[in-house]
Structures are given as structure tokens and as C-alpha cells.
Amino acid sequence: QDMISPQPMDRLVCGDVGFGKTEVALRAAFVAVTGGKQVAFLAPTTLLAEQHYQTLVDRFAKWPVKVAEMSRFRSQKEITAAMKGISDGSVDIVVGTHKLLSEKTQFKNLGLLIIDEEHRFGVRHKEAMKQLRAEVDVLTLTATPIPRTLGMALEGLRDLSVIATAPQRRLAIKTFVRNEGNGVIREAVLRELKRGGQVYFLHNEVETMENRRQALEKLLPEARIGMAHGQMPERELERVMRDFVAQRYNLLLCSTIIETGIDVPTANTIVMSRADKFGLAQLHQLRGRVGRSHHQAYAYLLVPEIEGLTKQASQRLDAIQQMEELGSGFYLAMHDLEIRGAGEVLGENQSGNMLEVGFQLYNEMLSEAVKALKAGREPDLLSPLSVTTDINLHAPALLPNDYCGDVHLRLSFYKKLATAKTTDQVDSLLEEIVDRFGKLPPQAQTLVDVHRLRVLSQPYGVVKVDAAPAVINISFRPNPPVEPMRIIELIQKNRHIKLAGNEKLRIERALPEVKDRVQMVRDVLRALGQPVKPAASVLPA
């Protein structure tokens, strides 16, 4: 539907590791190519680009579709040929790493941009991609969106789809945090090798990797060990990965180069050395390299000493251990959003900044602005949250202790009342309170009246209602949406109502009872008729 619609698609597909996001991308690419457009497929690492390339070539083998790859696995000659093909339109799909974003790449007719593992690209790269595409459909795939993207999706600035169902016969990955020791390593690796599987051993320090390899050879004479890291020559890295897929090695000693998207169904145990050094999304991604078929998979997170971890590291390891079940990437990203803040909508910061105003207020301000723009008016930046009407009835308005004892409940009711937008919402809250705690005491009745008045008077542009027993003042904002004639009629008919200044009505009448004062304000507002809708200002295109 998105691709057919006239406006460009910008959809974020959030599915857990191994849930088939690539499959969605392949279908989208097929739609674009059959529609005569080119597809750019952007991957964060060479290994992943290579793998997508193989998949695409296999899947499109029966169709007249030309696929090219641009990464350091390709010679300069091949890359030049690919560039030429992209610009003259003979290449339909191009898969590549950041090389795709270089100035030299000119597309003849780009229709779809697929970004895999979006959290691995910085905001600048994403902006560079936006330059590629004023009119291009964009499909972003990720298991653990960065806070900024997730924030934008939740605020309705981007479309979000979640793939929540695991493929059939898929099992959750069993995760253990252990102190690092030869016994644990040997047991973990042998258990996997004995059932004919393969193991990833993650050691993220290239300098000491050779030492680790020798140690592993001593500890595990049964294993055929291959090594893979980003500083190896391209051809060798390609060869090692091909051999690992073909099962010539059964233990791959590697750096985090395998983090994204590598799919080897027979590898079902991953051992991570110094797991306390990785971030949440990274741990989740790395763990997702195993358990990609119907075998039970195991992830061992090894740390030097469980007691000596920093607070944040142990929080991360706890989170990853608790989030074992399938489909937890989205929840992990939510944790991340809570820990680090939502970043900027228009700036480069991917996290932070939200704590200055608090999450609730930030979201309200943003949704006000988004709502205004969608309705075609310019958001009012000077009073961003059409400031709530201030209502003072000169009487205590609260839920008393002896009526509702639990502090948390009281706070939650106050919050719900304060955020109610219509009288119906206030009424249903009133029902709930009465239902739970019995008949309202006078203070609680006043509280409900305050919020009813607030909701009633907001459309009239009322800023403040000050209702004292002897005199009531109703203040309006400049240019309120009320017909001036109505106000003049009201003052002419009622001797006790006067205009005090430009924006204030003054009602001089002694009303000792709170409910009479509330009724008076309501009658006056009702007498002003229906609020006039302001004409929507047309935004410049």
C-alpha cells in the first residue's frame, strides 16, 4: 500500500533478530523492480552486504534482474562497472556499504532505498540518504531502533510496523552470564560440537586474538578454528566466512564484525568474552546470530568477575538475560529510550535532551505541533501547550487522605483528571472514583468541578477563572474565539456582569456555596454561545 500511494513511503520495520525482515525487504525490492525502478540496499558491514548479495542473486535467478554489489570485497574494476550500470540504468538492484553514499554514485531512476540495521548508521549518513531521495520510498529495517527513531515512530512522525511473530519452530535462545574460565568455555563449545553444530567465539580485540586462538587450540584440540576480523585482507575474510558457512571450520574466533545479519543456521552457540563491554543493542544483535533454525541455541556472556561489574554493565546483562523470549528487541529498545532519552527530531543528537522538560511534557509539546501541522495550521511556538486554564474556586479541591488512602492511586487520579480533554472523560473518571471509594466528600466534588470547568472553558479561550464568594473574574486570552456581540448582550441584560479591562468579565454577586459559583460560571459561558472556530492559516508549501 505504501509503495502505491502518491506520497513517498518512510516505514520503519521493527522485527527481532531472525524474524524475517530481510524477507520483507526482498518483496519490496521485487515490487520496485517490476515497477521499473532501481533499488539501493544499504548494509552496515561488508559481510552483511556480501550475504544480501548472495541472497538476492539466488532469489532473483529466474527473473531478468541485474544485481550488483559495492563493498570492499569487490575489485575496483567491478565497482566501476557497477557505478556505470547504476547511472545508465542497466543495474536494477545494488547492495552496498557506505560506498553507496559517495558523491560519485548517481542513480538513473532510484525508486526504493532499503536501510538494513538502521541503528548502525549515524544521523549524518541518514541525512546523506535523505539527499538521495526527495521522491524515493524508504524502508528501514532494525531489531533495536535507536531512541531517536523509536521516539519519532511513537510520536507519529514515521510509520512503524512491528513483526512480532517468530518463524515457526523457532526456540528462544538460552542466555547465561558466567565468570570466564576454561571449564565454562570447554563445556559450552563441546556441547555444541557433539551435536554437530558450530560455535562463534567472540573476542573483540584484534591484537590479542592470535593468543586467544593458541589458548583455544590447547583447550579444544577437537575444534577446527577459523579467525575473522575487520583488519584481515578482503579475500581472506571472504574465504574464512565461506568456509565457515560450508562447515569447514566449526569454531569461528571473531570480532564484532559478525554483529549484524550474518545468517548461519548450523551455528547455535555463541560465547562472548568480556560481555560487560558491549551495549544493549549489541548484545542483543550478537546473541541473535545463533538460534536461526529450529535447534536450541545457547549464548554465554563471559565476564571477568560478576561482582566487580559497573552498575550499568550489570543492568545491561540483567536486561539481556531477562529478555530471553523471542521478539524482545523492541522492549530492549524501549529500555534504551528510557535510559538515554529520545534525541532530537531535527538535529543530529540520537539520544538525550528529553530530560530537560520531562518525557510527558516533551511528548505533549511534540504531539501538539504534529497535530497542528497535520491540520494545516502553523504550531504556535510562543504558547506551545495552549496553556491550561487556571481555575480557582477558593475552596479546597483534592482527594482527602481518609477517602483515598493510597498515595500512588491519588496521584494517578490527579494526573488522569489533569490530562482529561472532554467532559465525558471527566465523568467516566468520576464514576470510577465513586465506584472504588464511595460517595464524594465536598473537597473531591470541588476537584471534579474544577476539571469540568477547565474542559468547558478551554474552547472559549479562557485563561483564568477566579471565583471568590463575593466576586467572580473570568479572564480571556487576546482575541478569544467568542462573538463580541454576545458579550455586549450579556452585559446589557445582567446588571451584575461588567467588563473589567479588555479581556476580563467581572461578576459581582455573593455566592457563598461552591456549587453556585460553578453554576454561575457555566451559565455565563453558555450565554456566550458556541466558540467560533478560527480560520486555519494556510502554511506555505
Coordinates of C-alpha atoms in Angstrom, one line a residue:
Q1 CA 0.0 0.0 0.0
D2 CA 2.8 2.4 1.0
M3 CA 4.6 1.9 -2.3
I4 CA 1.5 2.5 -4.4
S5 CA 0.5 5.7 -2.5
P6 CA 1.5 9.0 -4.1
Q7 CA 3.5 10.2 -1.1
P8 CA 6.9 8.7 -0.5
M9 CA 7.0 5.8 2.0
D10 CA 9.1 6.2 5.1
R11 CA 8.4 3.0 7.0
L12 CA 10.3 1.5 9.9
V13 CA 10.0 -2.3 10.2
C14 CA 11.0 -3.4 13.6
G15 CA 11.3 -7.1 13.9
D16 CA 13.5 -9.2 16.2
V17 CA 16.7 -10.8 15.0
G18 CA 16.0 -13.6 12.6
F19 CA 12.3 -12.8 12.3
G20 CA 12.4 -12.3 8.5
K21 CA 12.9 -8.5 8.0
T22 CA 15.2 -9.3 5.0
E23 CA 12.3 -11.3 3.5
V24 CA 10.1 -8.2 3.7
A25 CA 12.9 -6.2 2.0
L26 CA 13.2 -8.8 -0.8
R27 CA 9.4 -8.5 -1.5
A28 CA 9.6 -4.7 -1.5
A29 CA 12.6 -4.8 -3.9
F30 CA 10.6 -7.1 -6.2
V31 CA 7.7 -4.7 -6.3
A32 CA 10.0 -1.8 -7.1
V33 CA 12.0 -3.6 -9.8
T34 CA 8.9 -4.9 -11.5
G35 CA 7.7 -1.3 -11.5
G36 CA 10.8 -0.3 -13.5
K37 CA 12.6 1.4 -10.7
Q38 CA 16.1 0.9 -9.2
V39 CA 16.7 -0.3 -5.6
A40 CA 19.5 0.6 -3.3
F41 CA 20.1 -1.8 -0.4
L42 CA 22.4 -0.3 2.2
A43 CA 24.1 -2.6 4.8
P44 CA 26.4 -1.6 7.6
T45 CA 29.1 -4.2 7.1
T46 CA 30.9 -5.9 4.2
L47 CA 30.0 -9.4 5.4
L48 CA 26.3 -8.4 5.5
A49 CA 26.4 -6.8 2.1
E50 CA 28.0 -9.9 0.7
Q51 CA 25.4 -12.1 2.3
H52 CA 22.5 -9.9 1.0
Y53 CA 24.1 -10.0 -2.4
Q54 CA 24.2 -13.8 -2.4
T55 CA 20.5 -14.0 -1.3
L56 CA 19.4 -11.5 -3.9
V57 CA 21.2 -13.3 -6.7
D58 CA 19.7 -16.7 -5.6
R59 CA 16.2 -15.3 -5.2
F60 CA 16.1 -13.3 -8.5
A61 CA 17.8 -16.0 -10.5
K62 CA 14.7 -16.8 -12.5
W63 CA 13.9 -13.1 -13.3
P64 CA 15.7 -10.7 -15.7
V65 CA 17.1 -8.7 -12.8
K66 CA 20.7 -7.5 -12.6
V67 CA 22.1 -7.3 -9.1
A68 CA 25.5 -5.6 -8.3
E69 CA 27.5 -5.2 -5.1
M70 CA 29.6 -2.3 -3.9
S71 CA 31.8 -3.1 -1.0
R72 CA 35.5 -3.8 -0.4
F73 CA 35.0 -7.4 -1.4
R74 CA 34.8 -6.2 -4.9
S75 CA 37.7 -5.1 -7.1
Q76 CA 37.9 -1.5 -8.3
K77 CA 37.0 -2.7 -11.8
E78 CA 33.8 -4.4 -10.6
I79 CA 32.9 -1.3 -8.6
T80 CA 33.4 1.0 -11.6
A81 CA 31.3 -1.3 -13.7
A82 CA 28.6 -1.3 -11.1
M83 CA 28.7 2.5 -10.9
K84 CA 28.3 2.8 -14.7
G85 CA 25.4 0.3 -14.5
I86 CA 23.6 2.3 -11.8
S87 CA 23.9 5.5 -13.8
D88 CA 22.8 4.1 -17.2
G89 CA 20.0 2.0 -15.6
S90 CA 21.3 -1.4 -16.6
V91 CA 21.7 -2.4 -12.9
D92 CA 18.4 -3.0 -11.1
I93 CA 19.4 -3.7 -7.6
V94 CA 22.7 -2.5 -5.9
V95 CA 23.8 -3.8 -2.5
G96 CA 26.5 -2.0 -0.7
T97 CA 28.0 -0.5 2.4
H98 CA 28.7 3.3 2.9
K99 CA 30.3 3.3 -0.5
L100 CA 26.8 3.7 -1.9
L101 CA 26.6 7.1 -0.2
S102 CA 29.6 8.6 -2.0
E103 CA 29.2 11.6 -4.3
K104 CA 30.1 9.6 -7.4
T105 CA 27.1 7.3 -7.2
Q106 CA 24.4 8.7 -9.5
F107 CA 21.2 6.7 -9.9
K108 CA 19.3 6.8 -13.1
N109 CA 15.9 6.1 -11.6
L110 CA 16.0 5.2 -7.9
G111 CA 12.7 4.1 -6.5
L112 CA 13.4 2.3 -3.2
L113 CA 16.0 2.7 -0.6
I114 CA 16.3 -0.2 1.9
I115 CA 18.4 0.5 5.0
D116 CA 19.3 -2.6 7.0
E117 CA 20.2 -2.4 10.7
E118 CA 19.4 1.3 10.8
H119 CA 21.0 1.7 14.3
R120 CA 24.4 1.2 12.8
F121 CA 24.3 4.4 10.7
G122 CA 24.8 7.9 12.2
V123 CA 22.4 10.7 11.7
R124 CA 24.8 12.3 9.1
H125 CA 24.7 9.2 7.0
K126 CA 20.9 9.1 7.2
E127 CA 20.8 12.8 6.1
A128 CA 23.0 11.9 3.2
M129 CA 20.5 9.2 2.3
K130 CA 17.7 11.8 2.5
Q131 CA 19.5 13.8 -0.1
L132 CA 19.3 10.7 -2.4
R133 CA 15.6 10.8 -2.0
A134 CA 13.1 13.5 -2.2
E135 CA 10.8 11.2 -4.0
V136 CA 12.2 7.8 -3.1
D137 CA 10.4 5.2 -0.9
V138 CA 12.4 4.3 2.1
L139 CA 12.2 1.1 4.1
T140 CA 14.2 0.9 7.3
L141 CA 14.9 -2.4 9.0
T142 CA 16.1 -2.8 12.5
A143 CA 15.7 -5.1 15.5
T144 CA 16.7 -2.4 18.1
P145 CA 15.9 1.1 16.8
I146 CA 17.9 3.9 18.3
P147 CA 16.0 6.1 20.8
R148 CA 15.6 8.9 18.2
T149 CA 14.0 6.7 15.6
L150 CA 11.8 4.9 18.1
G151 CA 10.8 8.3 19.6
M152 CA 9.8 9.6 16.1
A153 CA 7.8 6.4 15.4
L154 CA 5.9 6.6 18.7
E155 CA 5.2 10.3 18.1
G156 CA 3.7 9.6 14.8
L157 CA 6.4 11.2 12.6
R158 CA 7.2 7.9 11.0
D159 CA 5.3 4.8 10.2
L160 CA 6.2 1.9 12.3
S161 CA 5.4 -1.8 11.7
V162 CA 6.4 -4.5 14.2
I163 CA 7.0 -8.1 13.2
A164 CA 6.0 -9.8 16.5
T165 CA 5.5 -13.4 15.4
A166 CA 8.6 -15.7 15.4
P167 CA 9.0 -18.1 12.5
Q168 CA 7.6 -21.5 13.2
R169 CA 9.5 -24.0 15.3
R170 CA 11.9 -21.2 16.5
L171 CA 13.1 -21.6 20.1
A172 CA 14.1 -18.8 22.5
I173 CA 17.9 -18.6 23.0
K174 CA 19.1 -19.7 26.4
T175 CA 21.3 -17.0 27.9
F176 CA 23.8 -17.4 30.7
V177 CA 26.1 -14.8 32.4
R178 CA 29.2 -16.6 33.8
N179 CA 32.6 -15.8 35.1
E180 CA 35.1 -16.5 32.4
G181 CA 37.1 -19.8 32.9
N182 CA 38.4 -22.7 30.9
G183 CA 35.8 -25.1 32.3
V184 CA 32.9 -23.0 31.1
I185 CA 34.4 -22.4 27.7
R186 CA 35.2 -26.1 27.1
E187 CA 31.8 -27.3 28.3
A188 CA 29.9 -24.7 26.1
V189 CA 31.9 -25.5 23.0
L190 CA 31.9 -29.2 23.3
R191 CA 28.2 -29.4 23.9
E192 CA 27.7 -27.7 20.5
L193 CA 30.3 -29.7 18.6
K194 CA 29.0 -33.0 19.9
R195 CA 25.6 -32.4 18.2
G196 CA 27.4 -31.5 15.0
G197 CA 26.9 -27.7 15.3
Q198 CA 29.2 -24.7 15.0
V199 CA 30.3 -22.1 17.6
Y200 CA 31.0 -18.4 17.4
F201 CA 33.7 -17.3 19.9
L202 CA 33.6 -13.5 20.2
H203 CA 36.9 -11.9 21.2
N204 CA 36.8 -8.2 20.4
E205 CA 40.5 -7.3 20.5
V206 CA 42.3 -7.9 17.2
E207 CA 45.8 -7.5 18.8
T208 CA 45.3 -10.4 21.3
M209 CA 43.2 -12.6 19.0
E210 CA 46.2 -14.7 17.9
N211 CA 47.0 -15.5 21.6
R212 CA 43.4 -16.4 22.2
R213 CA 43.5 -18.7 19.2
Q214 CA 46.5 -20.6 20.6
A215 CA 44.8 -20.9 24.0
L216 CA 41.7 -22.3 22.4
E217 CA 43.7 -24.8 20.3
K218 CA 45.2 -26.1 23.5
L219 CA 41.9 -26.2 25.4
L220 CA 39.9 -27.7 22.5
P221 CA 42.0 -30.0 20.3
E222 CA 38.7 -31.3 18.8
A223 CA 37.8 -27.9 17.2
R224 CA 38.7 -26.7 13.7
I225 CA 39.3 -23.0 14.4
G226 CA 38.9 -20.1 11.9
M227 CA 39.6 -16.5 12.5
A228 CA 37.6 -13.4 11.2
H229 CA 38.0 -9.8 12.0
G230 CA 37.8 -6.5 10.1
Q231 CA 41.6 -5.9 9.7
M232 CA 42.1 -9.0 7.6
P233 CA 42.7 -8.8 3.8
E234 CA 39.3 -8.8 2.0
R235 CA 39.9 -12.0 0.1
E236 CA 40.9 -13.9 3.2
L237 CA 37.9 -12.7 5.2
E238 CA 35.6 -13.7 2.4
R239 CA 37.3 -17.1 2.2
V240 CA 37.0 -17.7 6.0
M241 CA 33.3 -16.8 6.0
R242 CA 32.6 -19.0 3.0
D243 CA 34.4 -21.9 4.7
F244 CA 32.5 -21.3 7.9
V245 CA 29.2 -21.4 6.1
A246 CA 30.4 -24.6 4.3
Q247 CA 31.3 -26.1 7.8
R248 CA 35.0 -26.5 7.1
Y249 CA 35.5 -24.7 10.4
N250 CA 33.4 -25.5 13.4
L251 CA 34.6 -22.7 15.7
L252 CA 34.9 -19.1 14.4
L253 CA 37.0 -16.9 16.6
C254 CA 35.8 -13.4 15.6
S255 CA 35.4 -9.8 16.5
T256 CA 32.0 -7.9 16.4
I257 CA 32.3 -7.9 12.6
I258 CA 29.7 -10.7 12.8
E259 CA 27.3 -8.5 14.7
T260 CA 24.7 -7.7 12.0
G261 CA 22.7 -10.0 9.9
I262 CA 25.1 -12.9 9.4
D263 CA 22.9 -16.0 9.0
V264 CA 24.5 -19.4 9.6
P265 CA 21.7 -21.8 10.6
T266 CA 24.1 -24.5 11.8
A267 CA 25.9 -22.2 14.3
N268 CA 23.9 -22.4 17.5
T269 CA 26.2 -21.4 20.4
I270 CA 27.9 -18.1 20.9
V271 CA 30.5 -17.4 23.6
M272 CA 31.2 -13.7 24.2
S273 CA 34.3 -12.8 26.1
R274 CA 34.2 -9.5 28.1
A275 CA 30.4 -9.2 27.6
D276 CA 30.3 -6.3 30.0
K277 CA 32.0 -4.1 27.4
F278 CA 29.1 -4.2 24.9
G279 CA 26.0 -2.1 24.7
L280 CA 22.4 -3.4 24.9
A281 CA 21.6 -3.4 21.2
Q282 CA 25.0 -5.0 20.5
L283 CA 24.5 -7.8 23.0
H284 CA 21.0 -8.5 21.6
Q285 CA 22.3 -8.4 18.0
L286 CA 25.2 -10.7 18.7
R287 CA 23.0 -13.1 20.6
G288 CA 20.7 -13.1 17.5
R289 CA 23.5 -14.7 15.4
V290 CA 22.5 -18.1 16.8
G291 CA 19.2 -19.9 17.0
R292 CA 18.3 -19.1 13.4
S293 CA 16.8 -22.5 12.7
H294 CA 14.8 -24.9 14.9
H295 CA 17.7 -26.1 17.2
Q296 CA 18.0 -24.9 20.8
A297 CA 20.6 -22.2 20.9
Y298 CA 22.8 -21.0 23.7
A299 CA 24.5 -17.7 24.4
Y300 CA 27.3 -17.5 27.1
L301 CA 28.1 -14.0 28.2
L302 CA 31.5 -14.3 29.9
V303 CA 32.7 -11.5 32.3
P304 CA 36.0 -11.4 34.3
E305 CA 34.1 -11.2 37.6
I306 CA 30.3 -10.8 38.2
E307 CA 30.8 -9.0 41.5
G308 CA 33.2 -6.4 40.0
L309 CA 30.9 -5.1 37.2
T310 CA 29.9 -1.5 37.0
K311 CA 26.3 -0.7 37.8
Q312 CA 25.3 0.0 34.2
A313 CA 27.1 -3.1 32.8
S314 CA 25.2 -5.3 35.3
Q315 CA 21.9 -3.6 34.4
R316 CA 22.6 -4.4 30.7
L317 CA 23.4 -8.0 31.4
D318 CA 20.4 -8.4 33.6
A319 CA 18.2 -6.9 30.9
I320 CA 19.6 -9.2 28.2
Q321 CA 19.1 -12.2 30.5
Q322 CA 15.5 -11.3 31.3
M323 CA 14.7 -10.6 27.7
E324 CA 15.2 -14.1 26.6
E325 CA 12.0 -14.7 24.8
L326 CA 11.6 -14.2 21.1
G327 CA 10.7 -10.7 19.9
S328 CA 12.3 -8.9 22.8
G329 CA 14.3 -6.4 20.6
F330 CA 11.6 -3.9 20.7
Y331 CA 11.4 -4.0 24.5
L332 CA 15.1 -3.6 24.8
A333 CA 14.9 -0.5 22.5
M334 CA 12.2 0.8 24.9
H335 CA 14.6 0.3 27.8
D336 CA 17.2 2.1 25.9
L337 CA 14.9 5.0 25.2
E338 CA 14.1 5.2 28.9
I339 CA 17.8 5.1 29.9
R340 CA 19.1 7.5 27.4
G341 CA 16.3 9.9 26.3
A342 CA 14.8 10.4 22.8
G343 CA 17.3 12.6 20.9
E344 CA 16.3 15.5 18.6
V345 CA 13.7 15.4 15.8
L346 CA 15.6 17.8 13.6
G347 CA 19.1 17.8 15.0
E348 CA 21.9 15.3 15.0
N349 CA 21.7 14.0 18.6
Q350 CA 20.4 10.5 18.7
S351 CA 19.7 10.4 22.4
G352 CA 19.3 12.8 25.3
N353 CA 17.6 16.2 25.7
M354 CA 14.3 15.0 26.7
L355 CA 15.0 15.1 30.4
E356 CA 15.2 18.9 30.4
V357 CA 11.4 19.1 30.1
G358 CA 10.4 15.6 31.2
F359 CA 9.0 12.9 28.9
Q360 CA 5.4 13.6 29.4
L361 CA 5.6 17.3 28.6
Y362 CA 8.0 16.7 25.7
N363 CA 5.6 14.3 24.1
E364 CA 2.7 16.6 24.6
M365 CA 4.5 19.6 23.0
L366 CA 5.6 17.4 20.1
S367 CA 2.2 15.9 19.5
E368 CA 0.6 19.4 19.7
A369 CA 3.0 20.6 16.9
V370 CA 2.5 17.5 14.8
K371 CA -1.3 17.8 15.2
A372 CA -1.2 21.5 14.2
L373 CA 0.9 20.7 11.1
K374 CA -1.4 17.8 10.1
A375 CA -4.4 20.1 10.4
G376 CA -2.6 22.7 8.2
R377 CA -2.0 25.4 10.8
E378 CA 1.3 26.7 12.0
P379 CA 2.1 25.5 15.5
D380 CA 2.1 28.4 18.0
L381 CA 5.6 28.3 19.4
L382 CA 5.2 31.0 22.0
S383 CA 2.4 29.2 23.8
P384 CA 3.4 25.6 22.8
L385 CA 0.9 23.9 25.1
S386 CA -2.2 26.1 24.8
V387 CA -1.6 26.6 28.4
T388 CA -4.2 25.0 30.7
T389 CA -6.9 27.2 32.1
D390 CA -6.2 28.2 35.7
I391 CA -9.3 27.7 37.9
N392 CA -9.5 28.9 41.5
L393 CA -12.8 28.2 43.3
H394 CA -11.5 29.5 46.7
A395 CA -12.3 26.1 48.2
P396 CA -10.1 23.0 48.9
A397 CA -10.1 20.8 45.8
L398 CA -8.4 17.4 46.5
L399 CA -8.9 13.7 47.2
P400 CA -8.7 13.6 51.1
N401 CA -6.4 11.0 52.8
D402 CA -9.2 9.3 54.6
Y403 CA -11.2 8.9 51.4
C404 CA -8.5 7.5 49.1
G405 CA -5.6 6.3 51.2
D406 CA -3.1 5.1 48.6
V407 CA -0.7 7.9 47.5
H408 CA 0.0 6.3 44.1
L409 CA -3.7 5.9 43.4
R410 CA -4.3 9.6 44.3
L411 CA -1.5 10.8 42.1
S412 CA -2.7 8.7 39.2
F413 CA -6.2 10.1 39.5
Y414 CA -4.9 13.6 39.7
K415 CA -2.9 13.0 36.6
K416 CA -5.8 11.4 34.7
L417 CA -8.1 14.3 35.7
A418 CA -5.5 16.9 34.6
T419 CA -5.0 15.3 31.2
A420 CA -8.7 14.8 30.5
K421 CA -9.7 16.6 27.3
T422 CA -13.5 16.2 27.3
T423 CA -16.3 16.3 29.9
D424 CA -17.0 12.7 29.1
Q425 CA -13.5 11.7 30.2
V426 CA -14.0 13.6 33.5
D427 CA -17.4 11.9 34.0
S428 CA -16.0 8.4 33.5
L429 CA -13.2 9.2 35.9
L430 CA -15.8 10.4 38.4
E431 CA -17.7 7.2 38.0
E432 CA -14.5 5.2 38.6
I433 CA -13.6 7.1 41.8
V434 CA -17.1 6.8 43.2
D435 CA -17.2 3.1 42.3
R436 CA -13.9 2.5 44.1
F437 CA -14.2 4.7 47.2
G438 CA -17.9 5.6 47.7
K439 CA -19.7 8.9 47.9
L440 CA -17.6 12.0 47.1
P441 CA -16.6 14.3 50.0
P442 CA -17.0 18.0 49.3
Q443 CA -13.3 18.6 48.6
A444 CA -13.3 15.8 45.9
Q445 CA -16.5 17.2 44.4
T446 CA -14.8 20.6 44.1
L447 CA -11.8 18.9 42.4
V448 CA -14.1 17.3 39.8
D449 CA -15.9 20.7 39.3
V450 CA -12.6 22.4 38.7
H451 CA -11.7 20.0 35.9
R452 CA -15.1 20.1 34.4
L453 CA -14.9 23.9 34.3
R454 CA -11.4 23.7 32.8
V455 CA -12.6 21.5 30.0
L456 CA -15.7 23.6 29.4
S457 CA -13.9 27.0 29.4
Q458 CA -10.9 26.0 27.2
P459 CA -12.6 26.3 23.9
Y460 CA -13.8 29.8 24.8
G461 CA -10.1 30.9 25.2
V462 CA -10.5 31.4 29.0
V463 CA -7.1 31.7 30.7
K464 CA -8.2 32.1 34.3
V465 CA -11.4 31.7 36.4
D466 CA -11.1 33.2 39.8
A467 CA -14.4 32.5 41.7
A468 CA -14.4 34.0 45.2
P469 CA -17.5 34.1 47.3
A470 CA -18.2 37.8 46.6
V471 CA -17.0 38.3 43.1
I472 CA -16.0 36.1 40.1
N473 CA -13.5 37.1 37.5
I474 CA -13.2 35.3 34.1
S475 CA -10.1 36.3 32.1
F476 CA -9.8 35.6 28.3
R477 CA -6.8 35.4 26.1
P478 CA -6.3 38.1 23.5
N479 CA -8.7 37.7 20.5
P480 CA -10.8 34.9 22.1
P481 CA -13.0 32.8 19.8
V482 CA -16.2 34.5 21.1
E483 CA -18.5 36.8 19.2
P484 CA -18.2 40.4 20.6
M485 CA -22.0 40.9 20.2
R486 CA -22.7 38.1 22.6
I487 CA -20.6 39.7 25.3
I488 CA -22.3 43.1 24.9
E489 CA -25.7 41.5 25.1
L490 CA -24.7 39.6 28.2
I491 CA -23.5 42.8 29.9
Q492 CA -26.6 44.7 28.9
K493 CA -29.0 42.1 30.2
N494 CA -27.3 41.4 33.5
R495 CA -26.5 44.3 35.9
H496 CA -24.1 42.2 38.0
I497 CA -21.8 41.4 35.0
K498 CA -19.3 44.0 33.9
L499 CA -16.3 44.3 31.6
A500 CA -13.1 44.9 33.6
G501 CA -10.4 45.8 31.1
N502 CA -10.2 44.4 27.6
E503 CA -10.1 40.7 28.4
K504 CA -11.9 40.3 31.8
L505 CA -15.5 39.7 32.8
R506 CA -16.4 40.6 36.4
I507 CA -19.4 39.1 38.0
E508 CA -20.4 40.8 41.3
R509 CA -22.7 38.6 43.3
A510 CA -22.4 37.0 46.7
L511 CA -22.4 33.2 46.2
P512 CA -21.1 31.5 49.4
E513 CA -21.7 28.0 48.0
V514 CA -19.0 26.5 45.7
K515 CA -21.6 24.7 43.5
D516 CA -23.5 28.0 42.9
R517 CA -20.3 29.7 41.8
V518 CA -19.5 26.8 39.4
Q519 CA -23.1 27.0 38.0
M520 CA -22.7 30.8 37.6
V521 CA -19.5 30.4 35.5
R522 CA -21.1 27.7 33.4
D523 CA -24.2 29.9 32.8
V524 CA -22.1 32.8 31.7
L525 CA -20.0 30.6 29.3
R526 CA -23.2 29.1 27.9
A527 CA -24.6 32.6 27.3
L528 CA -21.6 33.3 25.1
G529 CA -22.8 30.8 22.5
Q530 CA -20.7 28.3 20.6
P531 CA -17.0 29.2 20.4
V532 CA -16.1 30.5 16.9
K533 CA -13.6 28.3 15.0
P534 CA -10.6 30.4 13.9
A535 CA -9.9 30.2 10.2
A536 CA -7.0 27.8 9.6
S537 CA -3.9 29.7 8.4
V538 CA -2.5 28.1 5.2
L539 CA 1.1 27.0 5.6
P540 CA 3.4 28.0 2.8
A541 CA 4.1 24.8 0.7

